[in-house]
Short mmCIF file of C-alpha atoms and ligand atoms in Angstrom, two decimals:
data_model
loop_
_atom_site.label_atom_id
_atom_site.label_comp_id
_atom_site.label_asym_id
_atom_site.label_seq_id
_atom_site.Cartn_x
_atom_site.Cartn_y
_atom_site.Cartn_z
CA MET A 1 -113.61 -115.56 -129.60
CA ASP A 2 -116.07 -115.17 -127.20
CA SER A 3 -117.42 -111.56 -128.37
CA PHE A 4 -119.00 -110.31 -131.67
CA PRO A 5 -118.16 -106.72 -132.09
CA TRP A 6 -120.14 -104.99 -135.36
CA SER A 7 -118.38 -103.39 -137.58
CA ASP A 8 -119.27 -101.41 -140.65
CA GLU A 9 -117.97 -103.90 -143.01
CA TYR A 10 -120.85 -105.81 -142.11
CA ALA A 11 -123.54 -103.64 -143.44
CA THR A 12 -125.70 -104.41 -145.82
CA GLY A 13 -127.01 -100.88 -146.49
CA ASN A 14 -130.41 -101.88 -145.18
CA TRP A 15 -131.14 -99.68 -142.07
CA ALA A 16 -133.73 -101.93 -140.85
CA ILE A 17 -131.69 -105.31 -141.04
CA ASP A 18 -128.50 -103.93 -140.37
CA ALA A 19 -130.29 -102.99 -136.79
CA GLN A 20 -131.13 -106.80 -136.38
CA HIS A 21 -128.21 -108.15 -137.45
CA ARG A 22 -126.25 -105.92 -134.96
CA ARG A 23 -128.37 -107.48 -132.17
CA LEU A 24 -127.48 -110.93 -133.17
CA LEU A 25 -124.32 -110.00 -133.07
CA GLU A 26 -125.01 -108.77 -129.28
CA LEU A 27 -127.09 -111.62 -128.53
CA ALA A 28 -124.45 -114.13 -129.83
CA SER A 29 -121.57 -112.14 -127.75
CA LEU A 30 -124.09 -112.51 -124.30
CA LEU A 31 -123.77 -116.18 -124.91
CA GLY A 32 -120.42 -115.91 -125.66
CA GLU A 33 -119.19 -114.92 -122.80
CA ALA A 34 -121.11 -116.53 -120.40
CA LEU A 35 -119.97 -119.52 -121.96
CA ALA A 36 -116.53 -118.47 -121.85
CA ALA A 37 -117.02 -117.90 -117.86
CA GLY A 38 -117.79 -121.50 -117.52
CA ARG A 39 -121.84 -120.96 -117.21
CA ALA A 40 -123.29 -123.61 -118.92
CA ASP A 41 -126.58 -123.13 -116.10
CA GLU A 42 -129.71 -121.24 -116.66
CA ILE A 43 -127.28 -118.36 -117.86
CA ALA A 44 -126.02 -119.55 -120.44
CA ALA A 45 -129.73 -120.94 -121.41
CA GLU A 46 -131.49 -117.96 -121.24
CA ALA A 47 -128.51 -116.12 -123.43
CA LEU A 48 -128.91 -119.68 -126.18
CA ALA A 49 -132.92 -119.13 -125.74
CA ALA A 50 -132.42 -115.19 -126.83
CA LEU A 51 -130.43 -116.00 -129.49
CA GLU A 52 -132.36 -118.62 -130.79
CA ASN A 53 -135.86 -116.61 -130.39
CA TYR A 54 -133.98 -113.85 -131.94
CA THR A 55 -132.52 -115.19 -134.83
CA ARG A 56 -136.00 -116.82 -135.73
CA TYR A 57 -137.64 -113.58 -135.51
CA HIS A 58 -134.73 -111.99 -137.75
CA PHE A 59 -135.02 -114.45 -140.35
CA ALA A 60 -139.39 -114.02 -140.62
CA GLU A 61 -138.48 -110.35 -140.84
CA GLU A 62 -136.23 -110.71 -143.42
CA GLU A 63 -137.79 -113.21 -145.84
CA ALA A 64 -141.01 -111.01 -145.22
CA TYR A 65 -138.86 -108.42 -146.38
CA PHE A 66 -137.71 -109.75 -149.72
CA ALA A 67 -141.15 -111.16 -149.92
CA SER A 68 -142.56 -108.10 -150.53
CA ILE A 69 -140.04 -106.30 -152.55
CA ARG A 70 -140.40 -109.87 -154.60
CA ALA A 71 -136.63 -110.70 -154.51
CA PRO A 72 -135.79 -113.71 -156.87
CA SER A 73 -133.50 -115.25 -154.23
CA LEU A 74 -136.13 -115.22 -151.94
CA ALA A 75 -136.16 -119.08 -151.82
CA ARG A 76 -132.68 -119.34 -151.12
CA HIS A 77 -132.39 -117.05 -148.03
CA ARG A 78 -135.16 -119.39 -146.72
CA ARG A 79 -133.21 -122.72 -147.11
CA MET A 80 -130.02 -120.97 -145.56
CA HIS A 81 -131.84 -119.49 -142.88
CA ALA A 82 -133.35 -122.34 -141.98
CA SER A 83 -129.65 -124.22 -142.30
CA LEU A 84 -128.96 -121.54 -140.11
CA VAL A 85 -131.25 -121.96 -137.35
CA LEU A 86 -130.83 -125.73 -137.11
CA ASP A 87 -127.30 -124.76 -136.31
CA VAL A 88 -128.50 -123.23 -133.39
CA GLU A 89 -131.05 -125.67 -131.97
CA SER A 90 -127.97 -127.48 -132.36
CA MET A 91 -126.19 -125.50 -129.78
CA ARG A 92 -129.06 -125.99 -127.57
CA PHE A 93 -129.24 -129.47 -127.67
CA ASN A 94 -125.46 -129.67 -126.94
CA LEU A 95 -126.16 -127.01 -124.31
CA VAL A 96 -128.50 -128.84 -122.72
CA SER A 97 -126.84 -132.21 -123.17
CA ARG A 98 -123.65 -130.72 -121.47
CA HIS A 99 -121.70 -131.40 -124.42
CA PRO A 100 -118.10 -129.39 -124.51
CA GLY A 101 -117.39 -127.04 -127.15
CA VAL A 102 -120.63 -125.05 -127.40
CA GLY A 103 -118.53 -121.74 -127.25
CA ALA A 104 -116.12 -122.60 -130.51
CA GLN A 105 -119.33 -123.88 -131.96
CA LEU A 106 -120.90 -120.34 -131.23
CA ALA A 107 -117.43 -118.75 -132.82
CA ARG A 108 -117.85 -121.25 -136.14
CA TRP A 109 -121.65 -120.50 -136.35
CA VAL A 110 -121.08 -116.30 -136.25
CA VAL A 111 -117.41 -116.36 -138.10
CA SER A 112 -117.89 -119.05 -140.64
CA CYS A 113 -121.74 -118.84 -141.16
CA LEU A 114 -123.73 -115.72 -139.96
CA LEU A 115 -121.17 -112.68 -140.96
CA PRO A 116 -120.62 -114.35 -144.36
CA HIS A 117 -124.18 -114.70 -144.65
CA MET A 118 -124.69 -110.85 -143.79
CA MET A 119 -121.98 -109.52 -145.81
CA TYR A 120 -122.62 -111.65 -149.37
CA GLU A 121 -125.67 -112.92 -149.75
CA ASP A 122 -127.45 -110.36 -147.51
CA THR A 123 -125.63 -107.58 -149.29
CA ALA A 124 -126.02 -108.85 -153.01
CA ALA A 125 -130.13 -109.49 -152.20
CA ILE A 126 -130.66 -105.64 -150.73
CA ALA A 127 -127.97 -104.51 -153.44
CA ALA A 128 -130.31 -105.90 -156.14
CA THR A 129 -133.62 -104.30 -154.95
CA GLY A 130 -131.99 -100.68 -155.56
CA GLY A 131 -132.26 -99.27 -151.92
CA LYS A 132 -136.02 -100.24 -152.00
CA ARG A 133 -137.34 -99.78 -148.70
CA SER A 134 -134.05 -99.22 -147.15
CA THR A 135 -135.65 -96.89 -144.41
CA PRO A 136 -137.10 -97.56 -140.90
CA ARG A 137 -140.27 -99.67 -141.46
CA ALA A 138 -142.95 -96.81 -140.36
CA GLN A 139 -141.15 -94.50 -142.38
CA ALA A 140 -141.20 -96.64 -145.39
CA ALA A 141 -144.81 -97.82 -144.43
CA ALA A 142 -145.95 -93.76 -144.71
CA GLU A 143 -144.43 -93.49 -147.97
CA GLU A 144 -146.61 -96.20 -148.99
FE1 LIG B 201 -130.44 -113.77 -145.04
#
């Protein structure tokens, strides 16, 4: 699997988080397609850097959100996010060292780790907030 299209079954119910999850899948797809096309060069490295940067950004945003609403699952999310980032670092290490199978590693990460995290852990945490601040940030800020 080289491409990871968004599906509504991944939706958490939070507008901002879902928009970022879509972007994560887009960046994972760019990398998957580059790897499937046999790119183990700077194109794949750029795609992986973009995925890694956005993964860190997204998890930091999500943790800030969960902290702001005092979500009880914040500590657990932090640990899961750290583990997911380590997986991406491992992909980068494998790509740089020309290890074969980074595409398969990416597909496993998306399908077995990232998507279940979105669908179960993020969705449960957001459901537990009762829809607090499920509006875009600028709008949420204006409501405060
Ligand atoms: Fe999360």
